[in-house]
Short mmCIF file of C-alpha atoms and ligand atoms in Angstrom, two decimals:
data_model
loop_
_atom_site.label_atom_id
_atom_site.label_comp_id
_atom_site.label_asym_id
_atom_site.label_seq_id
_atom_site.Cartn_x
_atom_site.Cartn_y
_atom_site.Cartn_z
CA MET A 1316 -27.93 -59.55 -8.47
CA GLY A 1317 -30.18 -56.51 -8.72
CA ILE A 1318 -29.69 -53.33 -6.69
CA GLU A 1319 -27.85 -53.31 -3.37
CA ILE A 1320 -27.66 -50.19 -1.18
CA ILE A 1321 -24.58 -50.03 1.04
CA PRO A 1322 -24.52 -47.21 3.64
CA ILE A 1323 -20.88 -46.32 4.36
CA GLY A 1324 -21.09 -43.04 6.29
CA GLY A 1325 -23.68 -40.58 7.58
CA TYR A 1326 -26.29 -43.06 8.73
CA ASN A 1327 -25.57 -43.50 12.43
CA LYS A 1328 -24.58 -39.84 12.72
CA VAL A 1329 -25.04 -36.64 10.75
CA GLU A 1330 -21.78 -36.27 8.85
CA GLY A 1331 -19.16 -38.12 6.82
CA ASN A 1332 -21.74 -38.95 4.17
CA SER A 1333 -21.12 -41.79 1.73
CA THR A 1334 -23.31 -44.46 0.14
CA ALA A 1335 -22.42 -47.18 -2.36
CA ILE A 1336 -25.01 -48.35 -4.87
CA LYS A 1337 -24.28 -51.77 -6.38
CA VAL A 1338 -26.02 -52.72 -9.62
CA ASP A 1339 -25.21 -56.38 -10.37
CA ASP A 1340 -21.42 -56.25 -10.15
CA GLU A 1341 -20.93 -52.53 -10.76
CA VAL A 1342 -20.71 -49.93 -8.00
CA VAL A 1343 -21.06 -46.15 -7.83
CA ILE A 1344 -20.24 -44.18 -4.70
CA LEU A 1345 -22.45 -41.22 -3.84
CA ASP A 1346 -20.70 -38.58 -1.69
CA MET A 1347 -17.37 -38.83 0.07
CA GLY A 1348 -17.73 -36.44 2.99
CA LEU A 1349 -15.85 -35.40 6.10
CA THR A 1350 -17.03 -35.51 9.69
CA MET A 1351 -16.19 -31.86 10.28
CA ASP A 1352 -15.86 -31.77 14.08
CA ASN A 1353 -13.41 -34.66 14.11
CA PHE A 1354 -11.56 -33.28 11.10
CA VAL A 1355 -11.15 -29.80 12.59
CA ASN A 1356 -10.14 -31.13 16.02
CA TYR A 1357 -7.56 -33.38 14.44
CA GLN A 1358 -6.15 -30.54 12.32
CA ASN A 1359 -5.88 -28.29 15.38
CA THR A 1360 -4.02 -30.88 17.48
CA ARG A 1361 -1.66 -31.56 14.58
CA GLU A 1362 -0.92 -27.86 14.20
CA LEU A 1363 -0.01 -27.72 17.89
CA ILE A 1364 2.37 -30.66 17.59
CA GLN A 1365 3.98 -29.84 14.25
CA GLU A 1366 3.99 -26.09 14.02
CA GLU A 1367 6.56 -25.97 11.24
CA ARG A 1368 5.31 -27.35 7.92
CA PRO A 1369 2.84 -30.04 9.02
CA SER A 1370 2.95 -33.19 6.87
CA ARG A 1371 0.11 -33.88 4.46
CA LEU A 1372 -3.03 -35.40 5.93
CA ASN A 1373 -3.63 -38.99 4.95
CA TYR A 1374 -6.61 -41.29 4.88
CA SER A 1375 -5.43 -43.76 7.56
CA GLU A 1376 -4.85 -41.06 10.16
CA LEU A 1377 -8.18 -39.45 9.35
CA LEU A 1378 -9.98 -42.80 9.59
CA LYS A 1379 -8.52 -43.39 13.05
CA VAL A 1380 -10.12 -40.17 14.30
CA ASP A 1381 -13.38 -40.95 12.46
CA ALA A 1382 -13.11 -37.96 10.11
CA VAL A 1383 -13.62 -39.89 6.84
CA PRO A 1384 -16.03 -42.67 5.74
CA ASP A 1385 -14.69 -46.20 6.24
CA PHE A 1386 -14.18 -47.59 2.74
CA TYR A 1387 -12.87 -50.87 4.21
CA HIS A 1388 -16.58 -51.72 4.61
CA ILE A 1389 -16.59 -52.33 0.87
CA LYS A 1390 -13.05 -53.70 0.50
CA ASP A 1391 -14.33 -56.62 -1.60
CA LEU A 1392 -15.92 -54.14 -4.02
CA HIS A 1393 -13.13 -51.59 -4.49
CA LYS A 1394 -12.28 -52.90 -7.97
CA ASN A 1395 -15.96 -52.76 -8.99
CA VAL A 1396 -16.32 -49.01 -8.41
CA LYS A 1397 -17.09 -47.17 -11.66
CA ALA A 1398 -17.60 -43.60 -10.44
CA VAL A 1399 -17.56 -41.38 -7.36
CA ILE A 1400 -20.34 -38.79 -7.40
CA PRO A 1401 -20.54 -35.93 -4.89
CA SER A 1402 -24.09 -34.52 -4.76
CA HIS A 1403 -22.98 -30.97 -3.87
CA ALA A 1404 -19.97 -29.02 -2.62
CA HIS A 1405 -20.51 -29.10 1.16
CA LEU A 1406 -17.53 -30.62 2.93
CA ASP A 1407 -19.59 -33.30 4.64
CA HIS A 1408 -20.37 -34.55 1.10
CA VAL A 1409 -17.24 -33.83 -0.93
CA GLY A 1410 -14.47 -33.08 1.59
CA ALA A 1411 -13.09 -36.64 1.84
CA VAL A 1412 -12.52 -36.95 -1.93
CA PRO A 1413 -8.86 -35.84 -1.76
CA PHE A 1414 -8.19 -38.64 0.75
CA GLY A 1415 -10.62 -41.43 -0.12
CA MET A 1416 -9.82 -41.66 -3.83
CA LYS A 1417 -6.61 -43.54 -3.04
CA PHE A 1418 -8.71 -46.73 -3.12
CA PHE A 1419 -10.19 -45.98 -6.52
CA LYS A 1420 -7.49 -45.62 -9.16
CA LYS A 1421 -8.65 -44.63 -12.66
CA VAL A 1422 -12.15 -43.99 -11.30
CA PRO A 1423 -13.71 -40.66 -12.39
CA VAL A 1424 -15.23 -38.13 -9.98
CA ILE A 1425 -18.42 -36.74 -11.50
CA GLY A 1426 -20.48 -33.75 -10.38
CA THR A 1427 -22.17 -30.46 -11.24
CA PRO A 1428 -20.15 -27.31 -12.15
CA TYR A 1429 -19.95 -25.62 -8.73
CA THR A 1430 -19.08 -28.90 -7.01
CA MET A 1431 -16.32 -29.79 -9.47
CA GLU A 1432 -14.85 -26.29 -9.58
CA PHE A 1433 -14.73 -26.23 -5.77
CA LEU A 1434 -13.16 -29.67 -5.73
CA LYS A 1435 -10.42 -28.57 -8.14
CA ARG A 1436 -9.57 -25.66 -5.84
CA ASP A 1437 -9.69 -27.90 -2.78
CA LEU A 1438 -7.36 -30.43 -4.40
CA LEU A 1439 -4.93 -27.66 -5.29
CA ASP A 1440 -5.10 -26.22 -1.77
CA LYS A 1441 -4.40 -29.59 -0.24
CA LYS A 1442 -1.77 -30.29 -2.94
CA TYR A 1443 -3.59 -33.47 -3.99
CA ASN A 1444 -3.78 -32.58 -7.68
CA LYS A 1445 -0.59 -34.54 -8.44
CA THR A 1446 -1.92 -37.63 -6.66
CA PHE A 1447 -5.06 -37.39 -8.76
CA ASP A 1448 -2.99 -37.19 -11.93
CA ARG A 1449 -0.98 -40.21 -10.88
CA TYR A 1450 -4.09 -42.24 -10.08
CA ASP A 1451 -5.63 -41.09 -13.34
CA ASN A 1452 -8.80 -39.86 -11.61
CA HIS A 1453 -10.59 -37.73 -14.18
CA LEU A 1454 -12.82 -34.95 -12.97
CA ILE A 1455 -15.97 -34.82 -15.08
CA THR A 1456 -18.40 -31.91 -14.93
CA VAL A 1457 -22.05 -32.54 -15.80
CA ASN A 1458 -24.58 -29.73 -16.01
CA LEU A 1459 -27.67 -29.64 -13.82
CA ASN A 1460 -30.64 -31.49 -15.31
CA SER A 1461 -28.39 -33.60 -17.53
CA THR A 1462 -27.37 -37.24 -17.60
CA ILE A 1463 -24.17 -39.20 -18.05
CA LYS A 1464 -23.91 -42.84 -19.02
CA ILE A 1465 -21.48 -44.77 -16.81
CA SER A 1466 -22.00 -48.25 -18.25
CA ASP A 1467 -24.64 -50.30 -20.08
CA LYS A 1468 -26.49 -50.71 -16.79
CA ILE A 1469 -25.94 -47.35 -15.09
CA THR A 1470 -26.91 -43.84 -16.19
CA ILE A 1471 -26.66 -40.94 -13.76
CA GLU A 1472 -28.99 -37.94 -13.83
CA PHE A 1473 -28.40 -34.73 -11.84
CA ILE A 1474 -31.80 -33.20 -11.08
CA HIS A 1475 -31.60 -29.63 -9.83
CA VAL A 1476 -32.81 -28.98 -6.31
CA THR A 1477 -32.40 -25.99 -3.98
CA HIS A 1478 -30.18 -26.18 -0.89
CA SER A 1479 -27.65 -23.71 0.59
CA ILE A 1480 -24.87 -23.97 -1.99
CA PRO A 1481 -25.10 -23.59 -5.78
CA ASP A 1482 -25.65 -26.51 -8.15
CA SER A 1483 -27.06 -29.00 -5.63
CA ALA A 1484 -28.61 -32.06 -7.23
CA ILE A 1485 -30.77 -35.05 -6.50
CA VAL A 1486 -28.51 -37.71 -7.99
CA THR A 1487 -30.60 -40.34 -9.76
CA ILE A 1488 -29.17 -43.70 -10.76
CA HIS A 1489 -31.12 -45.26 -13.61
CA THR A 1490 -30.66 -49.05 -13.81
CA PRO A 1491 -32.44 -51.96 -15.53
CA TYR A 1492 -34.02 -52.71 -12.12
CA GLY A 1493 -35.48 -49.23 -11.64
CA SER A 1494 -34.05 -45.96 -10.36
CA VAL A 1495 -32.46 -45.00 -7.07
CA MET A 1496 -32.76 -41.33 -6.09
CA TYR A 1497 -30.36 -39.70 -3.64
CA ALA A 1498 -31.91 -36.56 -2.17
CA VAL A 1499 -29.32 -35.94 0.47
CA ASP A 1500 -29.42 -32.27 1.26
CA TYR A 1501 -32.24 -30.28 -0.23
CA LYS A 1502 -34.97 -27.81 0.55
CA LEU A 1503 -37.89 -26.77 -1.62
CA ASP A 1504 -37.38 -23.06 -2.27
CA GLU A 1505 -39.51 -21.22 -4.82
CA TYR A 1506 -37.42 -18.01 -4.45
CA PRO A 1507 -33.83 -19.17 -4.03
CA GLN A 1508 -32.23 -15.78 -4.99
CA ILE A 1509 -29.62 -17.55 -7.14
CA GLY A 1510 -30.50 -20.17 -9.74
CA ASN A 1511 -33.90 -21.71 -10.36
CA PRO A 1512 -36.44 -23.36 -8.06
CA PRO A 1513 -36.20 -27.19 -7.92
CA ASN A 1514 -36.92 -29.04 -11.17
CA TYR A 1515 -40.43 -30.10 -10.09
CA GLN A 1516 -41.39 -31.04 -13.63
CA ARG A 1517 -38.71 -33.71 -13.85
CA LEU A 1518 -39.33 -34.92 -10.30
CA GLU A 1519 -43.02 -35.42 -11.04
CA GLU A 1520 -42.19 -37.16 -14.30
CA ILE A 1521 -39.82 -39.60 -12.60
CA GLY A 1522 -42.42 -40.18 -9.90
CA LYS A 1523 -44.84 -41.28 -12.60
CA GLU A 1524 -42.22 -43.48 -14.29
CA GLY A 1525 -41.70 -45.22 -10.93
CA VAL A 1526 -38.92 -44.91 -8.34
CA LYS A 1527 -37.44 -48.07 -6.88
CA CYS A 1528 -35.71 -46.47 -3.90
CA LEU A 1529 -35.44 -42.96 -2.45
CA ILE A 1530 -32.56 -42.14 -0.12
CA LEU A 1531 -33.73 -39.05 1.74
CA GLU A 1532 -31.92 -36.71 4.13
CA SER A 1533 -33.54 -36.48 7.57
CA LEU A 1534 -31.62 -33.71 9.32
CA TYR A 1535 -34.75 -31.62 10.02
CA ALA A 1536 -37.30 -34.44 9.82
CA ASP A 1537 -38.13 -33.78 13.48
CA TYR A 1538 -39.47 -30.31 12.58
CA ASP A 1539 -43.03 -30.43 11.25
CA ILE A 1540 -42.53 -27.38 9.03
CA GLU A 1541 -41.96 -26.17 5.50
CA THR A 1542 -38.49 -24.66 5.58
CA PRO A 1543 -38.72 -20.91 4.85
CA SER A 1544 -37.33 -19.48 1.61
CA GLU A 1545 -34.21 -17.36 1.05
CA GLU A 1546 -36.68 -14.61 0.11
CA ASP A 1547 -38.02 -14.69 3.70
CA VAL A 1548 -34.49 -14.23 5.04
CA LYS A 1549 -34.06 -11.15 2.84
CA LYS A 1550 -37.33 -9.64 4.11
CA ASP A 1551 -36.36 -10.45 7.70
CA LEU A 1552 -32.97 -8.76 7.28
CA HIS A 1553 -34.46 -5.63 5.75
CA LYS A 1554 -37.12 -5.39 8.45
CA THR A 1555 -34.55 -5.88 11.21
CA LEU A 1556 -32.22 -3.22 9.83
CA SER A 1557 -35.08 -0.77 9.41
CA LYS A 1558 -35.75 -1.01 13.13
CA VAL A 1559 -32.23 -0.41 14.44
CA ASP A 1560 -30.37 2.85 14.57
CA THR A 1561 -27.45 2.33 12.19
CA ASP A 1562 -26.29 5.92 12.12
CA SER A 1563 -22.52 6.25 12.65
CA LYS A 1564 -22.25 2.56 13.38
CA THR A 1565 -20.35 -0.12 11.53
CA ILE A 1566 -22.44 -3.11 10.51
CA PHE A 1567 -20.67 -6.46 10.80
CA LEU A 1568 -22.32 -9.64 9.51
CA SER A 1569 -21.43 -13.28 9.22
CA THR A 1570 -22.84 -16.25 7.35
CA PHE A 1571 -21.78 -19.57 5.79
CA SER A 1572 -19.02 -18.85 3.25
CA SER A 1573 -20.41 -21.44 0.82
CA HIS A 1574 -23.93 -19.96 0.94
CA ILE A 1575 -23.64 -17.82 -2.20
CA ALA A 1576 -27.36 -16.97 -2.36
CA ARG A 1577 -27.23 -15.60 1.19
CA ILE A 1578 -24.03 -13.68 0.51
CA LYS A 1579 -25.80 -12.13 -2.50
CA THR A 1580 -28.67 -11.00 -0.25
CA LEU A 1581 -26.24 -9.50 2.25
CA ILE A 1582 -24.20 -7.68 -0.40
CA GLU A 1583 -27.31 -6.24 -2.07
CA THR A 1584 -28.61 -5.05 1.30
CA GLY A 1585 -25.32 -3.29 2.08
CA LEU A 1586 -25.30 -1.57 -1.30
CA MET A 1587 -28.93 -0.56 -0.86
CA MET A 1588 -27.87 1.19 2.36
CA ASN A 1589 -25.18 3.03 0.37
CA ARG A 1590 -22.42 1.42 2.36
CA GLU A 1591 -19.07 0.09 1.27
CA VAL A 1592 -19.38 -3.68 1.28
CA TYR A 1593 -16.46 -5.93 2.23
CA LEU A 1594 -16.11 -9.70 2.28
CA VAL A 1595 -13.41 -10.55 4.80
CA GLY A 1596 -11.81 -13.97 5.27
CA ARG A 1597 -10.11 -16.70 3.30
CA SER A 1598 -13.04 -19.10 2.94
CA LEU A 1599 -15.32 -16.28 1.71
CA SER A 1600 -12.69 -15.54 -0.91
CA THR A 1601 -12.53 -19.23 -1.96
CA TYR A 1602 -16.26 -19.87 -2.37
CA THR A 1603 -17.03 -16.52 -3.99
CA SER A 1604 -14.19 -16.94 -6.49
CA VAL A 1605 -15.74 -20.25 -7.60
CA ALA A 1606 -19.08 -18.45 -7.97
CA SER A 1607 -17.59 -15.66 -10.08
CA LYS A 1608 -15.65 -18.10 -12.23
CA LEU A 1609 -18.94 -19.83 -13.09
CA ASN A 1610 -20.67 -16.46 -13.64
CA LEU A 1611 -23.24 -17.17 -10.93
CA MET A 1612 -22.80 -13.60 -9.75
CA ASN A 1613 -20.12 -10.95 -9.86
CA PHE A 1614 -18.60 -9.30 -6.84
CA LYS A 1615 -17.49 -6.12 -8.58
CA ASN A 1616 -19.41 -3.90 -6.15
CA CYS A 1617 -17.60 -5.14 -3.09
CA LYS A 1618 -14.05 -5.71 -1.93
CA ILE A 1619 -12.81 -9.17 -0.98
CA ILE A 1620 -9.86 -9.31 1.42
CA TYR A 1621 -8.25 -11.86 3.73
CA ARG A 1622 -4.64 -10.87 4.47
CA SER A 1623 -3.90 -9.47 7.94
CA ASN A 1624 -2.47 -6.20 6.62
CA GLU A 1625 -5.58 -5.66 4.48
CA ILE A 1626 -7.83 -6.28 7.48
CA ASN A 1627 -5.72 -3.88 9.54
CA ASP A 1628 -6.12 -1.19 6.89
CA LEU A 1629 -9.87 -1.77 6.71
CA LEU A 1630 -10.36 -1.54 10.48
CA GLU A 1631 -8.25 1.62 10.53
CA GLU A 1632 -10.45 3.16 7.83
CA VAL A 1633 -13.59 2.04 9.69
CA SER A 1634 -12.46 3.68 12.92
CA ASN A 1635 -12.02 7.03 11.12
CA ASN A 1636 -15.17 6.80 9.10
CA ARG A 1637 -18.07 5.56 11.19
CA GLY A 1638 -21.34 4.48 9.62
CA ASN A 1639 -20.01 3.82 6.14
CA HIS A 1640 -19.18 0.12 6.12
CA PHE A 1641 -20.98 -3.17 5.77
CA ILE A 1642 -18.49 -5.91 6.64
CA ILE A 1643 -19.32 -9.55 5.98
CA CYS A 1644 -16.74 -11.74 7.68
CA THR A 1645 -16.01 -15.34 8.56
CA GLY A 1646 -16.61 -16.73 12.05
CA HIS A 1647 -20.35 -17.31 12.61
CA GLN A 1648 -19.62 -20.55 14.50
CA GLY A 1649 -17.01 -18.84 16.70
CA GLU A 1650 -14.14 -20.60 14.92
CA PRO A 1651 -10.98 -19.43 16.76
CA HIS A 1652 -8.97 -18.58 13.58
CA SER A 1653 -11.84 -16.77 11.87
CA VAL A 1654 -11.87 -13.03 11.25
CA LEU A 1655 -14.57 -12.31 13.86
CA SER A 1656 -12.72 -14.16 16.62
CA ARG A 1657 -9.47 -12.47 15.69
CA ILE A 1658 -11.04 -9.01 15.79
CA ALA A 1659 -12.62 -9.88 19.13
CA ASP A 1660 -9.24 -11.12 20.42
CA ASN A 1661 -7.64 -7.79 19.50
CA LYS A 1662 -5.36 -9.33 16.91
CA PHE A 1663 -5.55 -6.21 14.74
CA SER A 1664 -4.67 -2.59 15.38
CA ASN A 1665 -8.36 -1.65 15.73
CA SER A 1666 -11.38 -3.52 16.96
CA PHE A 1667 -15.16 -3.18 17.37
CA MET A 1668 -16.61 0.03 18.80
CA PRO A 1669 -19.48 0.16 21.31
CA ASP A 1670 -22.94 -0.04 19.68
CA ASP A 1671 -21.58 -1.43 16.40
CA ILE A 1672 -24.07 -3.88 14.93
CA MET A 1673 -23.27 -7.58 14.64
CA ILE A 1674 -25.68 -9.67 12.57
CA PHE A 1675 -25.46 -13.45 12.47
CA SER A 1676 -27.18 -14.68 9.31
CA SER A 1677 -26.63 -18.23 10.46
CA SER A 1678 -27.47 -20.69 13.18
CA VAL A 1679 -25.03 -22.53 15.39
CA ILE A 1680 -24.48 -26.09 14.16
CA PRO A 1681 -25.52 -28.18 17.16
CA THR A 1682 -22.23 -29.92 17.95
CA GLU A 1683 -20.50 -29.58 21.31
CA GLN A 1684 -17.48 -27.86 19.75
CA ASN A 1685 -19.46 -25.24 17.82
CA GLN A 1686 -21.78 -24.44 20.70
CA LYS A 1687 -18.80 -23.89 22.99
CA SER A 1688 -16.86 -21.76 20.46
CA PHE A 1689 -19.90 -19.64 19.64
CA SER A 1690 -20.76 -18.91 23.25
CA GLU A 1691 -17.15 -17.85 23.87
CA LEU A 1692 -17.30 -15.48 20.90
CA GLU A 1693 -20.65 -14.11 22.02
CA LYS A 1694 -19.26 -13.36 25.48
CA LYS A 1695 -16.40 -11.37 23.92
CA LEU A 1696 -18.76 -9.47 21.61
CA THR A 1697 -21.02 -8.61 24.53
CA HIS A 1698 -17.97 -7.28 26.33
CA TYR A 1699 -17.48 -4.83 23.42
CA LYS A 1700 -21.13 -3.75 23.94
CA LEU A 1701 -22.13 -4.69 20.40
CA ASN A 1702 -25.74 -4.78 19.32
CA ILE A 1703 -25.93 -8.52 18.54
CA ILE A 1704 -28.70 -9.77 16.25
CA LYS A 1705 -28.90 -13.55 15.74
CA ASP A 1706 -30.76 -16.05 13.56
CA ILE A 1707 -31.46 -13.96 10.46
CA HIS A 1708 -31.48 -17.32 8.80
CA ALA A 1709 -33.39 -20.12 7.11
CA SER A 1710 -32.05 -23.63 6.93
CA GLY A 1711 -30.98 -25.32 3.70
CA HIS A 1712 -32.65 -28.55 4.82
CA ALA A 1713 -36.18 -29.79 4.25
CA GLY A 1714 -38.66 -29.90 7.11
CA LEU A 1715 -41.16 -32.74 7.53
CA LYS A 1716 -43.82 -30.98 5.42
CA ASP A 1717 -41.32 -30.67 2.54
CA HIS A 1718 -40.50 -34.38 2.87
CA LYS A 1719 -44.22 -35.10 2.64
CA ARG A 1720 -44.40 -33.20 -0.64
CA MET A 1721 -41.31 -35.00 -1.94
CA LEU A 1722 -42.69 -38.44 -1.02
CA LYS A 1723 -45.99 -37.66 -2.76
CA MET A 1724 -44.13 -36.48 -5.87
CA LEU A 1725 -41.80 -39.47 -6.12
CA ASN A 1726 -43.90 -42.25 -4.63
CA PRO A 1727 -40.91 -44.60 -4.12
CA GLU A 1728 -41.19 -48.34 -3.52
CA PHE A 1729 -38.51 -48.16 -0.79
CA LEU A 1730 -37.46 -45.25 1.44
CA ILE A 1731 -34.07 -45.11 3.17
CA PRO A 1732 -33.65 -42.12 5.53
CA ALA A 1733 -30.07 -40.77 5.64
CA HIS A 1734 -27.85 -38.04 7.13
CA ALA A 1735 -28.85 -38.55 10.79
CA GLY A 1736 -29.33 -41.07 13.56
CA ILE A 1737 -32.50 -42.89 14.56
CA ASP A 1738 -33.79 -39.87 16.53
CA LYS A 1739 -34.48 -38.16 13.16
CA THR A 1740 -34.84 -41.06 10.71
CA GLN A 1741 -37.73 -42.47 12.74
CA HIS A 1742 -39.76 -39.35 11.83
CA LEU A 1743 -39.45 -40.18 8.12
CA LYS A 1744 -40.49 -43.76 8.80
CA ASN A 1745 -43.57 -42.55 10.66
CA LEU A 1746 -44.39 -40.14 7.83
CA SER A 1747 -44.14 -42.77 5.12
CA GLU A 1748 -46.36 -45.12 7.17
CA ARG A 1749 -48.91 -42.37 7.69
CA LEU A 1750 -48.98 -41.56 3.97
CA ASN A 1751 -48.75 -45.23 3.06
CA ILE A 1752 -45.96 -44.39 0.62
CA GLY A 1753 -42.83 -46.53 0.42
CA LYS A 1754 -41.51 -49.28 2.64
CA THR A 1755 -39.02 -47.62 5.00
CA ILE A 1756 -35.75 -49.37 5.77
CA LEU A 1757 -33.75 -47.94 8.68
CA VAL A 1758 -30.08 -48.74 8.11
CA SER A 1759 -26.68 -48.38 9.76
CA ASN A 1760 -23.22 -47.80 8.32
CA GLY A 1761 -21.79 -51.06 7.00
CA ASN A 1762 -25.17 -52.75 6.28
CA ARG A 1763 -25.89 -54.21 2.85
CA ILE A 1764 -29.47 -54.00 1.68
CA ASN A 1765 -30.45 -56.05 -1.34
CA LEU A 1766 -33.68 -54.48 -2.58
CA GLU A 1767 -34.76 -57.77 -4.21
CA ASP A 1768 -34.79 -59.47 -0.77
CA GLU A 1769 -36.76 -56.77 1.00
ZN1 LIG B 768 -25.35 -29.79 2.25
ZN1 LIG B 769 -25.05 -32.43 4.45
#
């Protein structure tokens, strides 16, 4: 009895996040994420084999290629699960929901507005909405800084925190044995450009009430820094553009399609330069349409396109009218089907012109696949003699100094580092020992940690 923490995915490696929290005999699952590299590789090989109408992806196939969390770890607890709660809309946190929910009939999926709206679109795209109806999985939207009661013993609170996608939350599970806080993906940004800074007031309050266990992301725990703000990225972009000769040159840019705050900065910069701003690519269209539906921002001052004929028309117009366009497109990781790669591969009637400006407001995700794809793209862009500017970017993840501030605010009894392997989690352990805050437990996927026994 008491609280048990059960890491399912994202503890030995960075992705495929999922954690079960057991309170007596009731369980909630936090996050149901994909391991993106494995997922994308698997999708690509399938497309090669079954070019005509590929069959729908299913959980068992995806588990075999290690693209989804292994819910067989908690087979004995499947019937005890009361809710599945994605912390935010990144695919390594929510992307496995369409597949993993097959184990959890009649169980609701609960999250903040952006997360749930994205999930609805994702389910429709993957044609899983009917399955959800059949399994009677209700989708419940809870506002930031609000709570929802799951049972007599479990109440969930979504505390707003900044990250790199709207409506990210520190999910807090209030139980009779104390509270468990799940801060998996956050940064502390005072000037986030969209939405408010983190809800420090509530975090401090909970810290005073007492936190039983804090599950903390450790992706950048090996960097002894405070992660810079989105405001710094804006300043950096403006400064960079003021130094380059943009006359009669097209400006191309790329960033994470889900990073609405960054896209806002880019759009505003383009408009400030009196250029016509375009968002080009399917995933940009998806994430921005969720943002406009929720009135986070409107995109009335720019054009959003993704069809090949529209891109052809745009590039035609660009070639006749140099120096007028500000084109934000998909492909910052060098993804082969993205707009950037397709322009570079001459898949359209027009392409880049020498001295055009290419700005990457992103960093390459350090996986073998992404590093390889990006360097291939970069080679092609260099061949076109583009002026390439990289790393106009700040991470969405906390550095070690931010973790220090978080630990001091929350003062947890136990600390469980998540979202990385031992190379990173060890840094959080060292920090908590140095500060003498929290007993750190380093865990692996499949472990079961009863907090009463620790
Ligand atoms: Zn994230
Ligand atoms: Zn993540």
